[in-house]
Amino acid sequence: MPETLEAIDRNIINALQGDFPLSDEPYRVVAETLGIGADELLTRLASMLATGVLTRFGPMFQVERMGGAFVLAALKVPEVDFERIAGQVNSLPEVAHNYRREHAFNMWFVLATETPQGIAAALEKIEGLTGLPVHAFPKEREYFVEMKLRA
Amino acid sequence: MLSEHESLDDMDRRLIVATQAGLPLLLKPYHALAEQLGISAADVQSRLTRMLAAGLIRRIGAVPNHYALGYTANGMSVWDVTDTHIDELGTQVGALAFVTHCYRRPRCLPDWPYNLFAMVHGSSRAEVEEKVAQIAALLGVEARAHDVLYSSRILKKSGLRLAG
């Protein structure tokens, strides 16, 4: 574990994994359970977002419940072109996240679109931009999703 | 577009756009959103409550960078599982405490024989491999082949972005 992450920051991350209050001063409610002030909680949250310890704090939307779609897709990117193609793929707002992985399929990204048709359009756009065939791996069954990791 | 789904009105959509990058880091975040959207804080709170109840919002929470938390080994384990057993076994793999996501996805032959995807995180590759071995033991002979794709870099992690 990195030494730079203080115990209080770990406690904050763990306390913010769910059940965030919908009351008027929600940060104060959470801060009280942690034994710190609301101002300190807000300062530490801002700092963890600024340094990239947290990538986001807020509602996590399930776009499929809105009539939209998520799809996992992969590319086999030639190493010499990797940075350029990463930039092209990331330029699409539909690309929610993108990881480099160690495999012939070395770029894996998730598309999130407001309509199912938006997926096909985004895939086509990526093929057009990159000149590479995109392999889509739509989910057929979801057995489990739980993104909470203990800090 | 939403007939068989939860219906969202225009204000719900504006609320999603206003919060998709994050909740305001202010003492009264719902009041700040209310002011921005020209509605009451109570309305913001009730819309978020409704979206949470309907599953449109999974949760309001913090999304950590796995690496920053010390989860430096992030492996996407992928398995070629016999079609007749995959749903039963996929449910069991998904129930393992250390598996954070587990899906059935189509094979893409000949390049990609795998139809079961299970994400495994650890503080080292040895830890991930030990967990992958537990999945292998569970799947037994029904898994004909598998691989683990480690992530070596986060290229983007912004989450959903609807056009404002």
mmCIF file of C-alpha atoms in Angstrom:
data_model
loop_
_atom_site.group_PDB
_atom_site.id
_atom_site.type_symbol
_atom_site.label_atom_id
_atom_site.label_comp_id
_atom_site.label_asym_id
_atom_site.label_seq_id
_atom_site.Cartn_x
_atom_site.Cartn_y
_atom_site.Cartn_z
ATOM 1 C CA MET A 1 0.000 0.000 0.000
ATOM 2 C CA PRO A 2 1.363 3.460 -0.815
ATOM 3 C CA GLU A 3 2.615 5.331 2.222
ATOM 4 C CA THR A 4 1.267 8.597 0.889
ATOM 5 C CA LEU A 5 -2.333 7.577 1.587
ATOM 6 C CA GLU A 6 -3.066 8.421 5.213
ATOM 7 C CA ALA A 7 -5.323 6.284 7.371
ATOM 8 C CA ILE A 8 -7.967 8.998 7.437
ATOM 9 C CA ASP A 9 -8.022 9.099 3.629
ATOM 10 C CA ARG A 10 -8.529 5.333 3.520
ATOM 11 C CA ASN A 11 -11.367 5.671 6.015
ATOM 12 C CA ILE A 12 -12.920 8.394 3.873
ATOM 13 C CA ILE A 13 -12.774 6.233 0.740
ATOM 14 C CA ASN A 14 -14.301 3.282 2.581
ATOM 15 C CA ALA A 15 -17.031 5.478 4.079
ATOM 16 C CA LEU A 16 -17.913 6.833 0.639
ATOM 17 C CA GLN A 17 -18.595 3.493 -1.044
ATOM 18 C CA GLY A 18 -22.368 3.788 -0.744
ATOM 19 C CA ASP A 19 -25.331 5.117 1.221
ATOM 20 C CA PHE A 20 -24.233 8.725 0.766
ATOM 21 C CA PRO A 21 -26.873 10.798 2.568
ATOM 22 C CA LEU A 22 -29.484 12.676 0.579
ATOM 23 C CA SER A 23 -29.956 15.140 3.391
ATOM 24 C CA ASP A 24 -29.166 18.863 3.244
ATOM 25 C CA GLU A 25 -25.591 18.623 4.558
ATOM 26 C CA PRO A 26 -24.481 15.129 3.571
ATOM 27 C CA TYR A 27 -20.737 15.712 3.934
ATOM 28 C CA ARG A 28 -21.255 16.793 7.543
ATOM 29 C CA VAL A 29 -23.122 13.539 8.274
ATOM 30 C CA VAL A 30 -20.280 11.449 6.803
ATOM 31 C CA ALA A 31 -17.605 13.575 8.494
ATOM 32 C CA GLU A 32 -19.236 13.008 11.894
ATOM 33 C CA THR A 33 -19.055 9.232 11.471
ATOM 34 C CA LEU A 34 -15.333 9.636 10.741
ATOM 35 C CA GLY A 35 -14.704 11.960 13.672
ATOM 36 C CA ILE A 36 -13.549 14.880 11.525
ATOM 37 C CA GLY A 37 -15.086 18.166 10.475
ATOM 38 C CA ALA A 38 -17.028 18.642 7.247
ATOM 39 C CA ASP A 39 -14.420 21.146 6.042
ATOM 40 C CA GLU A 40 -11.626 18.640 6.494
ATOM 41 C CA LEU A 41 -13.605 15.962 4.644
ATOM 42 C CA LEU A 42 -14.216 18.338 1.715
ATOM 43 C CA THR A 43 -10.568 19.427 1.633
ATOM 44 C CA ARG A 44 -9.320 15.845 1.658
ATOM 45 C CA LEU A 45 -11.818 14.793 -1.015
ATOM 46 C CA ALA A 46 -10.747 17.680 -3.244
ATOM 47 C CA SER A 47 -7.111 16.769 -2.692
ATOM 48 C CA MET A 48 -7.638 13.070 -3.519
ATOM 49 C CA LEU A 49 -9.485 14.056 -6.695
ATOM 50 C CA ALA A 50 -6.710 16.486 -7.650
ATOM 51 C CA THR A 51 -3.961 13.913 -7.137
ATOM 52 C CA GLY A 52 -5.850 11.122 -8.883
ATOM 53 C CA VAL A 53 -6.295 8.864 -5.848
ATOM 54 C CA LEU A 54 -9.985 9.209 -6.669
ATOM 55 C CA THR A 55 -11.077 9.470 -10.274
ATOM 56 C CA ARG A 56 -14.566 10.662 -9.362
ATOM 57 C CA PHE A 57 -16.983 11.304 -6.546
ATOM 58 C CA GLY A 58 -20.665 11.365 -7.347
ATOM 59 C CA PRO A 59 -23.596 9.352 -8.664
ATOM 60 C CA MET A 60 -22.637 6.257 -10.671
ATOM 61 C CA PHE A 61 -25.152 5.982 -13.458
ATOM 62 C CA GLN A 62 -26.350 2.686 -14.896
ATOM 63 C CA VAL A 63 -26.974 3.808 -18.454
ATOM 64 C CA GLU A 64 -28.814 0.615 -19.417
ATOM 65 C CA ARG A 65 -31.580 1.514 -16.978
ATOM 66 C CA MET A 66 -32.028 4.732 -18.948
ATOM 67 C CA GLY A 67 -32.446 2.883 -22.216
ATOM 68 C CA GLY A 68 -28.791 3.223 -23.131
ATOM 69 C CA ALA A 69 -26.031 0.685 -23.486
ATOM 70 C CA PHE A 70 -22.562 -0.277 -22.307
ATOM 71 C CA VAL A 71 -20.197 -2.358 -24.445
ATOM 72 C CA LEU A 72 -16.687 -3.629 -23.820
ATOM 73 C CA ALA A 73 -14.523 -3.516 -26.934
ATOM 74 C CA ALA A 74 -10.908 -4.202 -27.809
ATOM 75 C CA LEU A 75 -8.310 -3.270 -30.391
ATOM 76 C CA LYS A 76 -5.030 -4.816 -31.453
ATOM 77 C CA VAL A 77 -2.932 -1.689 -31.703
ATOM 78 C CA PRO A 78 0.519 -1.721 -33.303
ATOM 79 C CA GLU A 79 2.996 -0.527 -30.644
ATOM 80 C CA VAL A 80 4.365 2.293 -32.776
ATOM 81 C CA ASP A 81 0.867 3.751 -33.138
ATOM 82 C CA PHE A 82 -0.249 3.205 -29.548
ATOM 83 C CA GLU A 83 -0.210 6.793 -28.278
ATOM 84 C CA ARG A 84 -1.867 8.214 -31.372
ATOM 85 C CA ILE A 85 -4.627 5.616 -31.314
ATOM 86 C CA ALA A 86 -5.165 5.984 -27.556
ATOM 87 C CA GLY A 87 -5.722 9.690 -28.186
ATOM 88 C CA GLN A 88 -8.186 8.981 -30.997
ATOM 89 C CA VAL A 89 -10.175 6.464 -28.946
ATOM 90 C CA ASN A 90 -10.189 8.661 -25.818
ATOM 91 C CA SER A 91 -11.411 11.642 -27.825
ATOM 92 C CA LEU A 92 -14.872 10.079 -28.053
ATOM 93 C CA PRO A 93 -17.098 11.128 -25.112
ATOM 94 C CA GLU A 94 -18.747 7.692 -25.435
ATOM 95 C CA VAL A 95 -15.506 6.065 -24.213
ATOM 96 C CA ALA A 96 -16.093 5.870 -20.442
ATOM 97 C CA HIS A 97 -12.831 4.159 -19.633
ATOM 98 C CA ASN A 98 -9.910 2.670 -21.454
ATOM 99 C CA TYR A 99 -7.097 0.401 -20.270
ATOM 100 C CA ARG A 100 -3.891 -0.804 -21.785
ATOM 101 C CA ARG A 101 -3.551 -4.549 -21.239
ATOM 102 C CA GLU A 102 -0.754 -7.010 -21.879
ATOM 103 C CA HIS A 103 -2.079 -9.094 -24.771
ATOM 104 C CA ALA A 104 -2.278 -8.981 -28.579
ATOM 105 C CA PHE A 105 -5.586 -7.213 -27.829
ATOM 106 C CA ASN A 106 -3.754 -4.432 -26.000
ATOM 107 C CA MET A 107 -6.427 -1.733 -25.728
ATOM 108 C CA TRP A 108 -9.728 -2.428 -23.914
ATOM 109 C CA PHE A 109 -12.361 0.236 -23.521
ATOM 110 C CA VAL A 110 -15.982 0.567 -22.442
ATOM 111 C CA LEU A 111 -18.468 2.556 -24.471
ATOM 112 C CA ALA A 112 -21.472 4.063 -22.699
ATOM 113 C CA THR A 113 -24.174 5.554 -24.914
ATOM 114 C CA GLU A 114 -27.619 6.961 -24.383
ATOM 115 C CA THR A 115 -29.205 4.651 -26.940
ATOM 116 C CA PRO A 116 -28.308 1.129 -28.130
ATOM 117 C CA GLN A 117 -27.845 2.557 -31.624
ATOM 118 C CA GLY A 118 -25.202 4.882 -30.245
ATOM 119 C CA ILE A 119 -22.890 1.895 -29.705
ATOM 120 C CA ALA A 120 -22.797 0.921 -33.362
ATOM 121 C CA ALA A 121 -22.214 4.539 -34.357
ATOM 122 C CA ALA A 122 -19.344 4.898 -31.870
ATOM 123 C CA LEU A 123 -17.743 1.620 -32.976
ATOM 124 C CA GLU A 124 -17.935 2.732 -36.582
ATOM 125 C CA LYS A 125 -16.410 6.079 -35.685
ATOM 126 C CA ILE A 126 -13.499 4.390 -33.894
ATOM 127 C CA GLU A 127 -12.853 2.123 -36.875
ATOM 128 C CA GLY A 128 -12.909 5.162 -39.133
ATOM 129 C CA LEU A 129 -10.542 7.175 -36.932
ATOM 130 C CA THR A 130 -8.054 4.407 -36.224
ATOM 131 C CA GLY A 131 -8.292 2.298 -39.371
ATOM 132 C CA LEU A 132 -8.345 -0.799 -37.131
ATOM 133 C CA PRO A 133 -11.079 -3.408 -36.739
ATOM 134 C CA VAL A 134 -12.840 -3.129 -33.379
ATOM 135 C CA HIS A 135 -13.847 -6.327 -31.591
ATOM 136 C CA ALA A 136 -16.950 -5.772 -29.480
ATOM 137 C CA PHE A 137 -17.718 -8.022 -26.538
ATOM 138 C CA PRO A 138 -21.264 -7.140 -25.485
ATOM 139 C CA LYS A 139 -22.276 -8.750 -22.232
ATOM 140 C CA GLU A 140 -24.690 -11.638 -22.598
ATOM 141 C CA ARG A 141 -25.150 -12.248 -18.881
ATOM 142 C CA GLU A 142 -24.069 -10.306 -15.822
ATOM 143 C CA TYR A 143 -23.203 -12.691 -13.001
ATOM 144 C CA PHE A 144 -21.827 -10.129 -10.585
ATOM 145 C CA VAL A 145 -20.794 -6.474 -10.442
ATOM 146 C CA GLU A 146 -19.430 -4.890 -7.327
ATOM 147 C CA MET A 147 -16.906 -2.150 -7.835
ATOM 148 C CA LYS A 148 -16.232 -1.484 -4.180
ATOM 149 C CA LEU A 149 -12.620 -2.141 -3.221
ATOM 150 C CA ARG A 150 -11.466 -1.634 0.338
ATOM 151 C CA ALA A 151 -8.897 1.115 0.635
ATOM 152 C CA MET B 1 -36.637 5.606 -26.197
ATOM 153 C CA LEU B 2 -37.539 4.914 -22.607
ATOM 154 C CA SER B 3 -40.824 3.074 -22.950
ATOM 155 C CA GLU B 4 -39.683 -0.143 -21.278
ATOM 156 C CA HIS B 5 -37.251 1.666 -19.000
ATOM 157 C CA GLU B 6 -37.490 4.179 -16.253
ATOM 158 C CA SER B 7 -38.758 7.372 -17.749
ATOM 159 C CA LEU B 8 -36.547 10.380 -17.384
ATOM 160 C CA ASP B 9 -37.869 13.843 -17.878
ATOM 161 C CA ASP B 10 -35.840 16.734 -19.180
ATOM 162 C CA MET B 11 -34.915 17.879 -15.660
ATOM 163 C CA ASP B 12 -33.668 14.387 -14.726
ATOM 164 C CA ARG B 13 -31.433 14.483 -17.756
ATOM 165 C CA ARG B 14 -30.147 17.941 -16.832
ATOM 166 C CA LEU B 15 -29.454 16.648 -13.322
ATOM 167 C CA ILE B 16 -27.447 13.731 -14.770
ATOM 168 C CA VAL B 17 -25.420 16.084 -16.954
ATOM 169 C CA ALA B 18 -24.833 18.371 -13.957
ATOM 170 C CA THR B 19 -23.526 15.525 -11.761
ATOM 171 C CA GLN B 20 -21.836 13.130 -14.165
ATOM 172 C CA ALA B 21 -18.422 14.714 -13.596
ATOM 173 C CA GLY B 22 -19.044 14.646 -9.846
ATOM 174 C CA LEU B 23 -21.149 15.914 -6.979
ATOM 175 C CA PRO B 24 -20.314 19.508 -5.909
ATOM 176 C CA LEU B 25 -17.748 19.578 -3.088
ATOM 177 C CA LEU B 26 -19.756 22.094 -1.102
ATOM 178 C CA LEU B 27 -21.376 21.819 2.296
ATOM 179 C CA LYS B 28 -24.821 21.792 0.665
ATOM 180 C CA PRO B 29 -24.265 20.051 -2.687
ATOM 181 C CA TYR B 30 -27.948 19.501 -3.442
ATOM 182 C CA HIS B 31 -28.691 23.166 -2.862
ATOM 183 C CA ALA B 32 -25.861 24.114 -5.228
ATOM 184 C CA LEU B 33 -27.306 21.819 -7.913
ATOM 185 C CA ALA B 34 -30.790 23.185 -7.255
ATOM 186 C CA GLU B 35 -29.602 26.724 -7.803
ATOM 187 C CA GLN B 36 -27.812 25.739 -10.987
ATOM 188 C CA LEU B 37 -30.901 23.962 -12.347
ATOM 189 C CA GLY B 38 -33.523 26.431 -11.103
ATOM 190 C CA ILE B 39 -35.406 23.927 -8.951
ATOM 191 C CA SER B 40 -35.618 23.304 -5.203
ATOM 192 C CA ALA B 41 -33.087 21.258 -3.230
ATOM 193 C CA ALA B 42 -35.945 18.995 -2.156
ATOM 194 C CA ASP B 43 -36.664 18.324 -5.839
ATOM 195 C CA VAL B 44 -32.998 17.466 -6.491
ATOM 196 C CA GLN B 45 -32.989 15.101 -3.499
ATOM 197 C CA SER B 46 -36.224 13.392 -4.520
ATOM 198 C CA ARG B 47 -35.063 12.934 -8.118
ATOM 199 C CA LEU B 48 -31.792 11.364 -6.933
ATOM 200 C CA THR B 49 -33.708 9.179 -4.468
ATOM 201 C CA ARG B 50 -35.995 7.981 -7.271
ATOM 202 C CA MET B 51 -33.063 7.260 -9.614
ATOM 203 C CA LEU B 52 -31.296 5.299 -6.850
ATOM 204 C CA ALA B 53 -34.440 3.280 -6.119
ATOM 205 C CA ALA B 54 -34.893 2.522 -9.818
ATOM 206 C CA GLY B 55 -31.266 1.465 -10.258
ATOM 207 C CA LEU B 56 -30.493 4.296 -12.680
ATOM 208 C CA ILE B 57 -27.897 5.297 -10.126
ATOM 209 C CA ARG B 58 -26.019 2.321 -8.696
ATOM 210 C CA ARG B 59 -24.780 4.420 -5.779
ATOM 211 C CA ILE B 60 -23.416 7.843 -4.940
ATOM 212 C CA GLY B 61 -19.833 7.160 -4.097
ATOM 213 C CA ALA B 62 -16.120 7.546 -4.561
ATOM 214 C CA VAL B 63 -14.370 5.867 -7.490
ATOM 215 C CA PRO B 64 -10.795 5.159 -6.473
ATOM 216 C CA ASN B 65 -7.844 4.702 -8.752
ATOM 217 C CA HIS B 66 -7.010 1.030 -8.123
ATOM 218 C CA TYR B 67 -3.297 1.700 -8.342
ATOM 219 C CA ALA B 68 -3.429 4.468 -5.737
ATOM 220 C CA LEU B 69 -5.098 2.096 -3.272
ATOM 221 C CA GLY B 70 -2.271 -0.389 -3.690
ATOM 222 C CA TYR B 71 -4.160 -2.694 -6.060
ATOM 223 C CA THR B 72 -1.321 -2.595 -8.530
ATOM 224 C CA ALA B 73 -2.113 -5.940 -10.159
ATOM 225 C CA ASN B 74 -5.410 -5.773 -12.018
ATOM 226 C CA GLY B 75 -6.122 -8.881 -14.024
ATOM 227 C CA MET B 76 -8.982 -9.557 -16.397
ATOM 228 C CA SER B 77 -9.196 -13.342 -16.245
ATOM 229 C CA VAL B 78 -10.894 -14.857 -19.275
ATOM 230 C CA TRP B 79 -12.094 -18.429 -19.645
ATOM 231 C CA ASP B 80 -13.377 -20.739 -22.353
ATOM 232 C CA VAL B 81 -16.195 -22.505 -20.519
ATOM 233 C CA THR B 82 -18.476 -25.113 -22.063
ATOM 234 C CA ASP B 83 -21.745 -23.500 -23.100
ATOM 235 C CA THR B 84 -23.861 -26.027 -21.228
ATOM 236 C CA HIS B 85 -22.283 -25.163 -17.875
ATOM 237 C CA ILE B 86 -21.392 -21.509 -18.182
ATOM 238 C CA ASP B 87 -24.415 -19.954 -16.471
ATOM 239 C CA GLU B 88 -24.211 -22.243 -13.459
ATOM 240 C CA LEU B 89 -20.423 -21.790 -13.169
ATOM 241 C CA GLY B 90 -20.477 -18.086 -13.978
ATOM 242 C CA THR B 91 -22.817 -17.508 -11.048
ATOM 243 C CA GLN B 92 -20.420 -19.413 -8.772
ATOM 244 C CA VAL B 93 -17.372 -17.485 -10.011
ATOM 245 C CA GLY B 94 -19.263 -14.208 -9.549
ATOM 246 C CA ALA B 95 -19.988 -15.213 -5.955
ATOM 247 C CA LEU B 96 -16.279 -15.502 -5.081
ATOM 248 C CA ALA B 97 -15.465 -12.677 -2.672
ATOM 249 C CA PHE B 98 -12.519 -11.361 -4.671
ATOM 250 C CA VAL B 99 -14.225 -11.192 -8.086
ATOM 251 C CA THR B 100 -15.405 -7.609 -8.712
ATOM 252 C CA HIS B 101 -17.065 -8.079 -12.113
ATOM 253 C CA CYS B 102 -18.149 -11.280 -13.829
ATOM 254 C CA TYR B 103 -19.826 -11.523 -17.218
ATOM 255 C CA ARG B 104 -20.607 -13.924 -20.037
ATOM 256 C CA ARG B 105 -19.556 -12.443 -23.385
ATOM 257 C CA PRO B 106 -19.446 -13.838 -26.926
ATOM 258 C CA ARG B 107 -16.379 -15.644 -28.213
ATOM 259 C CA CYS B 108 -14.734 -14.130 -31.268
ATOM 260 C CA LEU B 109 -13.134 -17.071 -33.049
ATOM 261 C CA PRO B 110 -10.439 -17.768 -34.016
ATOM 262 C CA ASP B 111 -8.783 -14.885 -32.147
ATOM 263 C CA TRP B 112 -10.749 -15.081 -28.940
ATOM 264 C CA PRO B 113 -12.056 -18.389 -27.546
ATOM 265 C CA TYR B 114 -13.095 -16.991 -24.140
ATOM 266 C CA ASN B 115 -16.689 -16.489 -23.031
ATOM 267 C CA LEU B 116 -16.377 -15.866 -19.271
ATOM 268 C CA PHE B 117 -14.741 -12.687 -17.946
ATOM 269 C CA ALA B 118 -13.879 -12.260 -14.245
ATOM 270 C CA MET B 119 -11.955 -9.252 -12.896
ATOM 271 C CA VAL B 120 -9.473 -9.949 -10.108
ATOM 272 C CA HIS B 121 -7.459 -7.295 -8.254
ATOM 273 C CA GLY B 122 -4.481 -7.703 -5.936
ATOM 274 C CA SER B 123 -1.438 -6.008 -4.521
ATOM 275 C CA SER B 124 0.828 -8.278 -6.580
ATOM 276 C CA ARG B 125 0.586 -10.556 -9.590
ATOM 277 C CA ALA B 126 1.293 -13.507 -7.292
ATOM 278 C CA GLU B 127 -1.840 -12.618 -5.333
ATOM 279 C CA VAL B 128 -3.900 -12.370 -8.520
ATOM 280 C CA GLU B 129 -2.500 -15.683 -9.745
ATOM 281 C CA GLU B 130 -3.424 -17.361 -6.473
ATOM 282 C CA LYS B 131 -6.994 -16.108 -6.909
ATOM 283 C CA VAL B 132 -7.057 -17.166 -10.565
ATOM 284 C CA ALA B 133 -6.015 -20.645 -9.415
ATOM 285 C CA GLN B 134 -9.085 -20.720 -7.169
ATOM 286 C CA ILE B 135 -11.281 -19.904 -10.176
ATOM 287 C CA ALA B 136 -9.535 -22.616 -12.197
ATOM 288 C CA ALA B 137 -10.200 -25.131 -9.421
ATOM 289 C CA LEU B 138 -13.867 -24.144 -9.335
ATOM 290 C CA LEU B 139 -14.297 -24.433 -13.107
ATOM 291 C CA GLY B 140 -12.355 -27.704 -13.331
ATOM 292 C CA VAL B 141 -12.593 -29.528 -16.638
ATOM 293 C CA GLU B 142 -15.373 -27.225 -17.873
ATOM 294 C CA ALA B 143 -12.715 -24.560 -18.554
ATOM 295 C CA ARG B 144 -10.842 -25.590 -21.680
ATOM 296 C CA ALA B 145 -8.456 -22.639 -21.699
ATOM 297 C CA HIS B 146 -7.861 -19.382 -19.881
ATOM 298 C CA ASP B 147 -5.677 -16.301 -19.858
ATOM 299 C CA VAL B 148 -5.130 -13.289 -17.592
ATOM 300 C CA LEU B 149 -4.812 -9.841 -19.170
ATOM 301 C CA TYR B 150 -3.106 -7.465 -16.761
ATOM 302 C CA SER B 151 -3.736 -3.767 -17.141
ATOM 303 C CA SER B 152 -0.514 -1.817 -17.443
ATOM 304 C CA ARG B 153 -1.968 1.684 -17.735
ATOM 305 C CA ILE B 154 -5.227 3.549 -17.250
ATOM 306 C CA LEU B 155 -5.700 5.431 -20.519
ATOM 307 C CA LYS B 156 -9.026 7.009 -19.547
ATOM 308 C CA LYS B 157 -11.445 6.749 -16.646
ATOM 309 C CA SER B 158 -14.104 9.397 -16.888
ATOM 310 C CA GLY B 159 -17.293 7.363 -16.597
ATOM 311 C CA LEU B 160 -20.506 8.143 -18.425
ATOM 312 C CA ARG B 161 -20.680 11.448 -20.306
ATOM 313 C CA LEU B 162 -23.964 12.504 -21.831
ATOM 314 C CA ALA B 163 -23.874 15.442 -24.184
ATOM 315 C CA GLY B 164 -24.827 18.560 -22.226
#
